[in-house]
Amino acid sequence: MNKTWNNKAWFMVLPVLVLVAFSAAIPLMTVVNYSVQDTFGNNQFFWAGTAWFEDVLESDRFWEALGRNLMFSGIILAIEIPLGILIALNMPKKGIGVPVCLVLMALPLLIPWNVVGTIWQVFGRVDIGLLGRGLAALGINYNYVNNVFDAWATLIVMDVWHWTSLVVLLCYAGLVSIPEAYYQAAKIDGASRWAVFRYIQLPKMKRVLLIAFLLRFMDSFMIYTEPFVVTGGGPGNSTTFLSIDLVKMAIGQFDLGPAAAMSIIYFLIILLLSWIFYTVMTSGDETA
Amino acid sequence: MLELKDITKAVGGATHIHPTSLVLERGSLNVLLGPTLSGKTTLMRLMAGLDKPTTGSVWFDGKDVTGLRVQDRSVAMVYQQFINYPALTVYENIASPMRVKGADTAAIDRAVKKAAELLKLTPYLDRTPLNLSGGQQQRTALARAIVKNASLVLLDEPLANLDYKLREELREELPKIFSESGAIFVYATTEPSEALLLGGNTATLSEGRITQFGRTIDVYRRPSDLLTARTFADPPLNTIALEKRGDGFAIGGKPVLPVPGHLKHMADGPMTIAFHPHHLAPAGRDDSAALTVRTAISEIAGSESFVHVEFEGNRWVMLTPGILDIEPDSEITVHVDTRHLMAFDAAGRAIGTAG
């Protein structure tokens, strides 16, 4: 049998390959390159093997930052997912309220990260901020610059304010796709409000919730701009997340090798956790 | 016994149900027959208590239940869409109405197994509804309705989303499945043939009004008005405006059809004569009347042919067994079975129907 080969087809995918090479593969390989070598600038490189990886994995600094990341993501998810579901459940299904609610919900999503950070940074300032002054007037001693708890609370409230809408919109999309007949059937059965939620709404929202969960996890795990703008990683190192630490190490201290090794570890952690979440959350689906 | 007393339903400015009174007996099968948007579903929602009538009252076994919430009544409903709890197994789905009522496990198990047996679901009890075919999903919904053991069972076009074969199969089983429960059955459908196959009683609906209610076969044979006759005909009823003159019906003074025995008692004058498409045939009996018509289109549907013809400006359909290959726009002779002619006056009231 004669098989004709036509390699011209490769030209079709060439633009994509070039684009992906420049946007992902080449930067990633550069990082890999740095992570296994030592350099003092002036283009002199020395082979370092896995030394940087060992350094990073043995440093308390890394594990503490990772711990902060996990804690932050955990708190964010624990608040935003239930709150998002709750708001979505209470949003109107028809009438003028629908567009009003949707626009209100979409507003925070349209604001860039650093602007959100700046808004809250000013909002919370104890000298001129509305929140800072307001809390002080109420007799609450609030200062995100020197109090660890206040710094964390500010970041969490800020993230909840910024991103709960995303969960709401996704859940709402899942909810409105449920035919009216399901609710009628449940009503005829005499099912309680909780049973309707547990056995109709939640299963029907499962897929969008999975997406919301993954998006919010990955995004909050990569948090950088907000703490950078608001707290700068402080007070002390209390809000120094992996990303902030990474930038400090790479640009502040110019430790390119350890920073590159840390980047790769950071990337692998996100990949691994996302895969675990996805596998666990879709394992309930039967395929029979 | 379910009684609707002068109920109406208006939503916004639009009237969905005009004043309606209806009495449904226990153990009876009642078909609501009407086209889409004729008010079948609205009427069912009123019967169930999902909606409150704007005026009038609903009585069950001599008690006024108008304001009673649906969960406090004994109602089961099956929809056109296959409605089951998506995350529960077939077993748990069927069991759900009893679980809500708080029945004990052994009783639930017995009822579920019995219903599953009846609806041929026994092998699928451990599956979730999404892993079932459409027919099995609807069987699950039906089993839920059986297990509930309600005194009013509402079936809202339950077979409309199933394919032809499954529909035939389930339609045959349905009356048997529910017959022993002694409940009131209400079955909504858009198809006249379905009403005839189910038997029982039929209420024909048109634009929010019940035009007639009675034994299915009586409503079909002796419609009280033209609207009922039209609702109960598929393909559409054939009609023609004629004038009765002694022993013949004439159009513009020209005689067209003889007056059959069962219509002889009517007074002379103008009237609308109607007959079903299957009473028009290419070949006739001795006592049928021959007419020359012009053909428009011929559609062949399996073992039947639908021939659209024109006679004196009236568009008729001839439904005939076998495959009829007819040239469009040609003149053919057709035969009207005059024994089945129906006559209506100018207001649409029946003045003569089949005996």
XYZ file of C-alpha atoms in Angstrom:
643
model
C 0.000 0.000 0.000
C 1.307 3.380 -0.947
C 0.871 6.027 1.642
C 1.404 9.573 0.517
C 2.950 11.916 2.985
C 2.252 15.576 2.848
C 4.231 17.565 5.321
C 2.650 20.820 4.259
C 0.063 20.287 6.970
C 2.709 21.214 9.499
C 2.649 24.761 8.204
C -0.959 25.005 9.294
C -0.098 24.453 12.937
C 3.154 26.395 12.792
C 1.693 29.734 14.015
C 0.229 28.029 17.053
C 3.457 26.199 17.780
C 5.453 29.432 17.532
C 2.987 31.246 19.772
C 2.965 28.519 22.408
C 6.760 28.256 22.212
C 7.236 31.938 22.916
C 4.456 32.281 25.487
C 4.899 29.084 27.460
C 7.533 26.567 26.461
C 10.548 28.866 26.084
C 9.937 30.831 29.334
C 9.337 27.591 31.182
C 12.524 26.061 29.806
C 14.418 29.224 30.771
C 13.177 28.782 34.296
C 14.218 25.125 34.251
C 17.584 26.249 32.947
C 18.067 28.690 35.805
C 16.910 26.204 38.406
C 19.769 23.792 37.779
C 22.550 26.356 37.385
C 24.269 29.029 39.419
C 25.103 32.426 38.006
C 26.690 35.601 39.260
C 25.534 37.664 36.344
C 27.846 38.491 33.403
C 26.595 35.374 31.633
C 28.672 32.901 33.585
C 26.783 29.740 34.511
C 27.819 26.847 36.689
C 26.029 23.529 36.971
C 24.244 23.227 40.271
C 22.231 20.048 39.812
C 19.367 19.669 42.258
C 21.028 21.836 44.885
C 18.550 24.688 44.585
C 15.577 22.366 44.839
C 17.053 20.830 47.970
C 17.722 24.288 49.377
C 14.171 25.433 48.779
C 12.570 22.272 50.123
C 14.724 22.401 53.245
C 14.059 26.071 54.005
C 11.489 27.031 56.629
C 10.759 30.129 54.598
C 9.276 28.054 51.773
C 7.142 25.826 53.985
C 5.831 28.765 55.970
C 4.835 30.607 52.801
C 3.187 27.438 51.438
C 1.307 27.066 54.717
C 0.027 30.639 54.411
C -1.080 29.964 50.833
C -3.003 26.839 51.812
C -4.596 28.586 54.762
C -5.603 31.560 52.627
C -7.112 29.367 49.871
C -8.857 27.242 52.463
C -10.475 30.223 54.157
C -11.398 31.826 50.829
C -13.088 28.654 49.535
C -14.855 28.024 52.835
C -16.403 31.482 52.651
C -16.910 32.130 48.948
C -18.452 28.811 47.870
C -21.258 28.650 50.496
C -21.812 32.398 50.312
C -21.945 32.271 46.506
C -24.475 29.428 46.592
C -26.559 31.263 49.182
C -26.664 34.467 47.139
C -27.405 32.587 43.911
C -30.301 30.746 45.587
C -31.819 34.033 46.664
C -31.408 35.867 43.387
C -34.634 36.589 41.498
C -35.470 34.213 38.634
C -37.459 36.670 36.544
C -38.450 40.300 36.318
C -36.478 43.518 36.462
C -34.459 42.203 39.411
C -32.528 39.780 37.193
C -30.535 42.283 35.099
C -30.066 44.551 38.116
C -28.622 41.719 40.201
C -26.472 40.406 37.372
C -24.920 43.809 36.694
C -24.310 44.410 40.410
C -22.724 40.976 40.685
C -20.532 41.483 37.633
C -19.189 44.868 38.770
C -16.433 43.670 41.134
C -15.253 41.197 38.487
C -14.567 44.042 36.078
C -12.128 45.785 38.409
C -8.438 44.955 37.913
C -6.576 43.290 40.794
C -4.263 46.195 41.584
C -7.164 48.647 41.559
C -9.044 46.435 44.025
C -5.926 46.399 46.156
C -5.562 50.164 46.013
C -9.240 50.714 46.773
C -9.028 48.589 49.903
C -5.654 49.935 50.891
C -7.075 53.455 50.970
C -10.442 52.293 52.343
C -8.783 50.624 55.310
C -6.228 53.295 56.171
C -6.534 54.440 59.756
C -5.750 58.089 58.952
C -7.950 58.790 55.904
C -9.841 55.564 54.998
C -13.572 55.301 55.515
C -13.309 51.789 56.927
C -10.285 52.539 59.093
C -11.771 55.726 60.531
C -15.200 54.138 60.866
C -13.871 51.191 62.874
C -11.765 53.500 64.998
C -14.837 55.611 65.723
C -16.623 52.439 66.856
C -13.805 51.826 69.255
C -12.324 48.908 67.350
C -8.591 48.916 67.186
C -7.998 48.092 63.537
C -4.731 48.526 61.693
C -3.713 46.255 58.849
C -0.184 47.640 58.788
C 0.910 46.314 62.162
C -1.684 43.763 63.219
C -1.438 40.272 61.707
C -5.088 39.436 62.240
C -6.242 42.730 60.712
C -3.974 42.274 57.707
C -5.376 38.794 57.060
C -8.945 39.919 57.643
C -8.480 42.754 55.162
C -7.083 40.444 52.485
C -9.841 37.894 53.006
C -12.672 40.423 52.996
C -11.148 41.981 49.897
C -10.955 38.670 48.064
C -14.477 37.728 49.126
C -15.725 41.108 47.904
C -13.867 40.718 44.617
C -14.555 37.098 43.718
C -17.728 35.801 45.399
C -19.590 37.198 42.374
C -17.881 34.677 40.146
C -19.209 31.805 42.247
C -22.637 33.471 42.335
C -22.812 33.880 38.572
C -21.720 30.300 37.913
C -24.196 28.889 40.443
C -26.948 31.094 39.119
C -26.324 29.770 35.614
C -26.659 26.244 36.988
C -29.831 27.081 38.899
C -31.758 28.737 36.071
C -31.156 25.705 33.869
C -33.309 23.538 36.183
C -36.776 23.082 34.615
C -39.689 24.420 36.659
C -41.248 20.952 36.665
C -38.582 19.708 39.117
C -39.708 22.206 41.729
C -43.342 21.346 41.091
C -42.640 17.640 41.455
C -40.786 18.282 44.699
C -43.657 20.424 45.951
C -46.157 17.670 45.176
C -43.920 15.184 47.001
C -43.990 17.525 49.961
C -40.202 17.816 49.943
C -38.706 20.357 52.334
C -36.689 23.396 51.250
C -33.552 21.563 52.354
C -34.482 18.422 50.391
C -35.053 20.525 47.261
C -31.600 22.017 47.700
C -29.899 18.750 48.578
C -31.518 16.493 45.989
C -32.342 18.801 43.089
C -30.416 22.064 43.149
C -27.074 20.824 44.441
C -26.792 17.855 42.028
C -27.805 20.111 39.154
C -25.200 22.705 40.197
C -22.468 20.131 40.694
C -20.634 20.759 37.445
C -20.581 24.539 37.663
C -19.600 24.307 41.320
C -16.633 22.160 40.373
C -15.524 24.816 37.888
C -16.075 27.580 40.467
C -14.118 25.620 43.064
C -11.177 24.988 40.752
C -11.077 28.570 39.453
C -11.224 30.045 42.922
C -8.649 27.619 44.263
C -6.098 28.221 41.519
C -6.645 31.945 41.548
C -6.410 32.331 45.325
C -3.393 30.035 45.457
C -1.619 32.360 43.033
C -2.544 35.472 45.010
C 0.013 38.229 44.514
C -1.287 41.680 43.615
C -3.570 42.297 46.584
C -1.082 41.586 49.392
C 1.621 43.293 47.322
C -0.442 46.494 47.133
C -2.071 46.416 50.568
C 0.378 44.866 53.017
C 3.531 44.345 50.997
C 3.820 40.926 52.656
C 3.733 42.267 56.185
C 3.415 42.846 59.016
C 6.653 40.880 59.368
C 6.277 37.959 56.990
C 2.675 37.269 57.989
C 1.188 37.832 54.530
C 4.225 36.764 52.532
C 2.682 34.204 50.222
C 4.670 32.016 47.841
C 4.293 34.456 44.993
C 5.434 37.416 47.061
C 8.337 35.451 48.436
C 9.234 34.371 44.927
C 9.391 37.934 43.657
C 11.401 39.020 46.701
C 13.865 36.235 46.085
C 14.170 36.686 42.339
C 14.094 40.444 41.975
C 14.849 41.707 45.473
C 17.731 39.381 46.304
C 18.507 38.389 42.710
C 18.775 34.719 43.733
C 17.750 33.461 40.301
C 18.588 29.798 40.854
C 16.589 29.204 44.062
C 13.772 31.401 42.726
C 13.566 29.322 39.551
C 13.549 26.112 41.562
C 10.778 27.537 43.735
C 8.756 28.550 40.660
C 8.848 25.013 39.386
C 7.880 23.565 42.734
C 5.052 26.131 42.992
C 3.821 25.229 39.519
C 3.889 21.503 40.286
C 1.960 22.028 43.535
C -0.837 23.877 41.733
C -0.945 21.241 39.015
C -1.052 18.437 41.560
C -3.701 19.995 43.785
C -5.921 20.889 40.832
C -5.657 17.353 39.531
C -6.502 15.918 42.960
C -9.535 18.189 43.349
C -10.760 17.383 39.878
C -10.344 13.649 40.341
C -12.029 13.624 43.740
C -14.911 15.816 42.657
C -15.673 13.943 39.452
C -15.274 10.493 40.968
C -18.908 10.627 42.090
C -20.044 10.527 38.456
C -20.995 7.050 37.425
C -20.093 6.071 33.938
C -22.030 2.809 33.710
C -64.741 12.566 43.726
C -63.115 15.722 42.438
C -65.355 18.677 41.681
C -64.375 21.888 40.002
C -67.056 24.483 40.662
C -67.050 27.439 38.282
C -63.317 27.885 38.482
C -61.481 30.486 36.433
C -57.840 31.372 36.179
C -56.497 34.693 35.029
C -52.827 35.637 34.971
C -52.196 39.331 34.526
C -54.837 40.470 32.083
C -55.061 37.169 30.217
C -57.743 34.609 31.009
C -56.249 31.121 30.917
C -59.314 29.217 32.082
C -62.858 30.438 31.464
C -65.576 29.408 33.969
C -65.291 25.643 34.176
C -67.213 23.043 36.133
C -66.245 19.403 36.079
C -66.966 16.326 38.182
C -64.507 13.425 38.109
C -65.464 10.134 39.771
C -63.142 7.905 41.804
C -61.607 5.063 39.811
C -62.184 6.855 36.534
C -59.767 7.639 33.758
C -60.279 11.111 32.379
C -58.559 12.462 29.311
C -58.033 16.173 28.801
C -57.806 16.541 25.042
C -56.810 19.766 23.377
C -54.095 21.423 21.349
C -51.046 23.089 22.909
C -51.979 26.177 24.984
C -55.615 25.092 25.271
C -55.294 25.109 29.076
C -54.699 21.426 29.876
C -51.689 22.032 32.099
C -53.292 25.051 33.796
C -56.368 22.970 34.582
C -54.190 20.201 36.012
C -52.283 22.669 38.163
C -55.614 23.910 39.513
C -56.766 20.343 40.208
C -53.487 19.580 41.985
C -53.477 22.740 44.050
C -50.235 24.048 42.550
C -52.212 27.135 41.567
C -55.201 28.749 43.209
C -58.190 29.463 40.976
C -58.949 33.156 40.508
C -62.610 32.484 41.251
C -64.586 29.315 42.035
C -63.699 26.385 44.247
C -62.233 22.888 44.137
C -63.866 20.102 46.158
C -62.501 16.677 46.967
C -64.769 13.989 48.448
C -67.206 16.677 49.561
C -64.549 18.861 51.200
C -63.545 22.298 49.956
C -59.822 22.026 49.234
C -59.458 25.286 47.284
C -56.911 26.874 49.613
C -55.184 23.641 50.627
C -51.508 23.419 49.691
C -50.491 20.712 47.257
C -48.346 18.868 49.807
C -51.381 18.536 52.076
C -53.443 16.911 49.353
C -53.110 13.411 48.008
C -51.784 14.129 44.536
C -49.211 12.560 42.236
C -48.109 14.045 38.959
C -46.059 12.836 36.002
C -44.744 15.302 33.458
C -43.798 15.388 29.822
C -40.168 15.885 30.855
C -38.683 12.990 32.789
C -38.541 14.397 36.295
C -36.559 12.360 38.813
C -34.087 13.250 41.547
C -30.820 13.252 39.582
C -28.506 12.228 42.414
C -30.645 9.399 43.804
C -30.811 5.831 42.543
C -33.957 4.526 40.888
C -34.777 2.725 44.137
C -34.469 5.886 46.213
C -36.374 7.867 43.614
C -39.308 5.486 43.769
C -39.074 5.424 47.551
C -38.921 9.210 47.922
C -42.681 9.957 48.366
C -42.886 7.324 51.126
C -39.734 8.569 52.805
C -41.216 12.061 52.991
C -44.310 10.576 54.626
C -42.073 8.700 57.061
C -43.137 5.152 56.203
C -41.147 2.290 57.715
C -38.326 0.666 55.779
C -39.994 -2.706 55.271
C -43.151 -1.130 53.847
C -41.090 1.081 51.551
C -39.083 -1.888 50.330
C -42.221 -3.885 49.551
C -43.893 -0.999 47.707
C -40.777 -0.110 45.718
C -40.151 -3.718 44.644
C -43.787 -4.121 43.610
C -43.838 -0.910 41.588
C -40.484 -1.743 39.996
C -41.794 -5.176 39.024
C -44.909 -3.640 37.492
C -42.905 -1.149 35.450
C -40.081 -3.564 34.549
C -37.478 -1.549 36.452
C -36.207 -4.298 38.724
C -32.791 -4.657 36.975
C -32.119 -0.919 37.155
C -32.888 -0.152 40.807
C -29.250 0.674 41.611
C -28.711 3.049 38.721
C -29.186 6.793 38.718
C -31.766 8.218 36.312
C -29.150 9.714 34.009
C -27.899 6.237 33.209
C -31.299 5.108 31.969
C -33.030 5.435 28.623
C -35.839 7.967 28.250
C -38.457 5.233 28.549
C -36.924 3.879 31.747
C -36.667 7.375 33.211
C -40.352 7.940 32.598
C -41.137 4.501 34.053
C -39.259 5.585 37.171
C -41.375 8.741 37.384
C -44.527 6.629 36.921
C -43.384 4.208 39.618
C -42.970 7.166 41.990
C -46.544 8.176 41.248
C -47.785 4.612 41.935
C -45.894 4.290 45.203
C -47.353 7.548 46.406
C -50.777 5.886 46.295
C -52.436 9.256 45.773
C -56.148 9.693 45.257
C -55.577 12.050 42.338
C -53.025 11.093 39.682
C -52.237 13.692 37.043
C -50.398 12.649 33.902
C -49.398 15.635 31.806
C -48.558 14.328 28.322
C -46.389 11.649 29.918
C -45.607 9.886 26.647
C -44.994 12.899 24.413
C -41.205 12.766 24.718
C -40.925 9.041 24.099
C -40.364 7.384 20.769
C -43.213 5.760 18.914
C -42.631 2.181 20.029
C -42.191 2.959 23.730
C -45.230 5.192 23.608
C -47.434 2.403 22.235
C -46.097 -0.021 24.820
C -46.576 2.274 27.829
C -49.943 3.551 26.638
C -51.231 0.017 26.631
C -49.883 -0.639 30.128
C -50.901 2.615 31.787
C -54.614 1.992 32.350
C -53.833 -1.505 33.708
C -51.082 -0.203 35.992
C -53.319 2.312 37.667
C -56.647 0.461 37.427
C -56.460 -1.272 40.817
C -55.704 1.852 42.849
C -59.175 3.398 42.717
C -57.723 6.865 42.256
C -58.929 9.544 39.887
C -56.766 9.674 36.788
C -56.400 12.706 34.628
C -54.408 12.314 31.462
C -53.603 15.295 29.255
C -52.840 14.752 25.603
C -52.872 16.579 22.297
C -53.581 13.427 20.315
C -57.151 12.321 19.597
C -55.953 8.780 18.868
C -54.420 8.589 22.336
C -57.727 9.582 23.933
C -59.543 6.897 21.928
C -56.984 4.235 22.867
C -57.182 5.097 26.572
C -60.982 5.130 26.608
C -62.616 6.329 29.801
C -63.977 9.850 29.752
C -62.758 12.761 27.704
C -63.011 16.486 28.199
C -62.162 18.422 25.062
C -60.485 21.757 25.660
C -60.264 24.736 23.394
C -58.771 28.089 24.367
C -59.349 27.646 28.074
C -62.855 26.215 27.847
C -64.119 22.665 28.233
C -66.261 22.254 25.149
C -67.637 18.831 26.095
C -67.186 16.158 28.735
C -68.449 12.607 28.553
C -67.512 9.034 27.664
C -64.639 9.223 25.205
C -66.444 7.316 22.498
C -69.589 9.443 22.888
C -67.642 12.672 22.629
C -65.953 11.335 19.523
C -69.113 10.045 17.836
C -71.542 12.724 18.988
C -69.686 15.993 19.490
C -71.974 18.708 20.806
C -70.454 21.379 18.630
C -68.077 21.943 15.745
C -65.215 23.041 18.045
C -65.331 19.718 19.898
C -65.445 17.825 16.622
C -62.429 19.756 15.361
C -60.477 19.216 18.602
C -61.197 15.500 18.375
C -59.939 15.093 14.815
C -56.437 14.421 13.575
C -55.798 14.957 10.651
C -58.131 17.985 10.708
C -61.870 17.526 10.259
C -63.218 17.985 6.732
C -66.003 20.570 6.557
C -68.187 22.150 3.893
C -70.987 24.703 4.040
C -74.073 23.189 2.335
C -77.787 23.736 2.116
C -80.197 20.919 2.933
C -83.018 20.701 0.425
C -85.268 17.750 1.074
C -83.270 14.592 0.281
C -80.074 16.292 -0.836
C -77.352 18.689 0.263
C -76.631 21.374 -2.307
C -74.039 24.028 -2.899
C -75.150 27.053 -4.944
C -78.298 25.176 -5.938
C -76.261 22.250 -7.295
C -76.842 18.947 -5.435
C -73.657 17.361 -4.036
C -74.505 14.745 -1.431
C -77.592 12.722 -0.532
C -79.001 13.207 2.972
C -78.266 9.981 4.922
C -80.903 8.346 7.091
C -79.613 9.671 10.416
C -79.810 13.301 9.193
C -83.236 13.093 7.528
C -84.990 14.569 10.601
C -83.314 17.977 10.206
C -85.160 20.995 8.839
C -84.088 22.321 5.436
C -81.618 25.237 5.393
C -77.926 26.150 5.370
C -75.573 24.204 7.633
C -71.992 22.958 8.011
C -71.433 19.339 7.163
C -68.356 17.637 8.637
C -66.743 14.224 8.438
C -63.451 12.602 9.490
C -60.609 12.153 6.986
C -60.884 8.359 7.114
C -64.479 8.581 5.916
C -63.224 9.814 2.596
C -61.935 6.984 0.392
C -60.771 6.379 -3.163
C -63.221 3.493 -3.552
C -66.698 3.472 -2.119
C -69.441 1.267 -0.790
C -72.862 1.076 -2.390
C -74.341 3.766 -0.160
C -71.401 6.190 -0.273
C -71.511 9.321 -2.381
C -69.008 9.932 -5.161
C -67.489 13.366 -5.673
C -64.967 14.689 -8.152
C -62.141 16.519 -6.428
C -58.836 18.067 -7.445
C -55.707 16.687 -5.746
C -53.118 18.946 -4.122
C -50.470 16.844 -2.363
C -50.188 13.248 -1.347
C -48.146 12.280 1.721
C -47.262 8.688 2.417
C -46.818 7.853 6.105
C -45.850 4.243 6.518
C -48.876 2.144 5.669
C -51.228 5.088 5.259
C -51.604 7.872 2.710
C -52.760 11.408 3.410
C -54.191 12.907 0.238
C -54.974 16.614 0.325
C -57.796 17.431 -2.067
C -59.878 20.450 -2.938
C -63.623 20.489 -3.422
C -65.606 23.671 -4.169
C -62.963 25.803 -2.447
C -62.730 23.544 0.641
C -59.425 21.872 1.535
C -59.991 18.287 2.657
C -57.770 15.432 3.750
C -58.360 11.849 2.756
C -56.760 9.290 5.077
C -56.620 5.919 3.435
C -54.769 2.681 4.115
C -52.147 1.545 1.636
C -49.807 3.572 -0.477
C -51.657 5.725 -2.937
C -49.571 7.209 -5.715
C -51.538 10.176 -6.968
C -50.446 12.888 -9.366
C -50.859 16.349 -7.904
C -53.331 18.719 -9.573
C -55.362 15.995 -11.213
C -59.052 15.201 -10.979
C -60.034 12.062 -9.108
C -63.236 10.559 -7.832
C -63.532 10.034 -4.092
C -66.289 8.554 -1.979
C -67.772 10.041 1.166
C -69.134 7.536 3.668
C -72.391 9.394 4.327
C -73.297 7.231 7.334
C -70.792 9.264 9.383
C -71.724 12.786 8.325
C -72.203 15.327 11.120
C -74.208 18.515 10.761
C -73.751 21.809 12.625
C -75.818 25.004 12.542
C -74.491 28.501 11.894
C -73.515 28.914 15.587
C -71.518 25.658 15.467
C -74.020 23.635 17.555
C -74.529 20.024 16.517
C -77.922 19.438 14.875
C -77.227 15.955 13.617
C -74.514 13.390 14.448
C -73.995 9.686 13.931
C -76.488 7.484 15.796
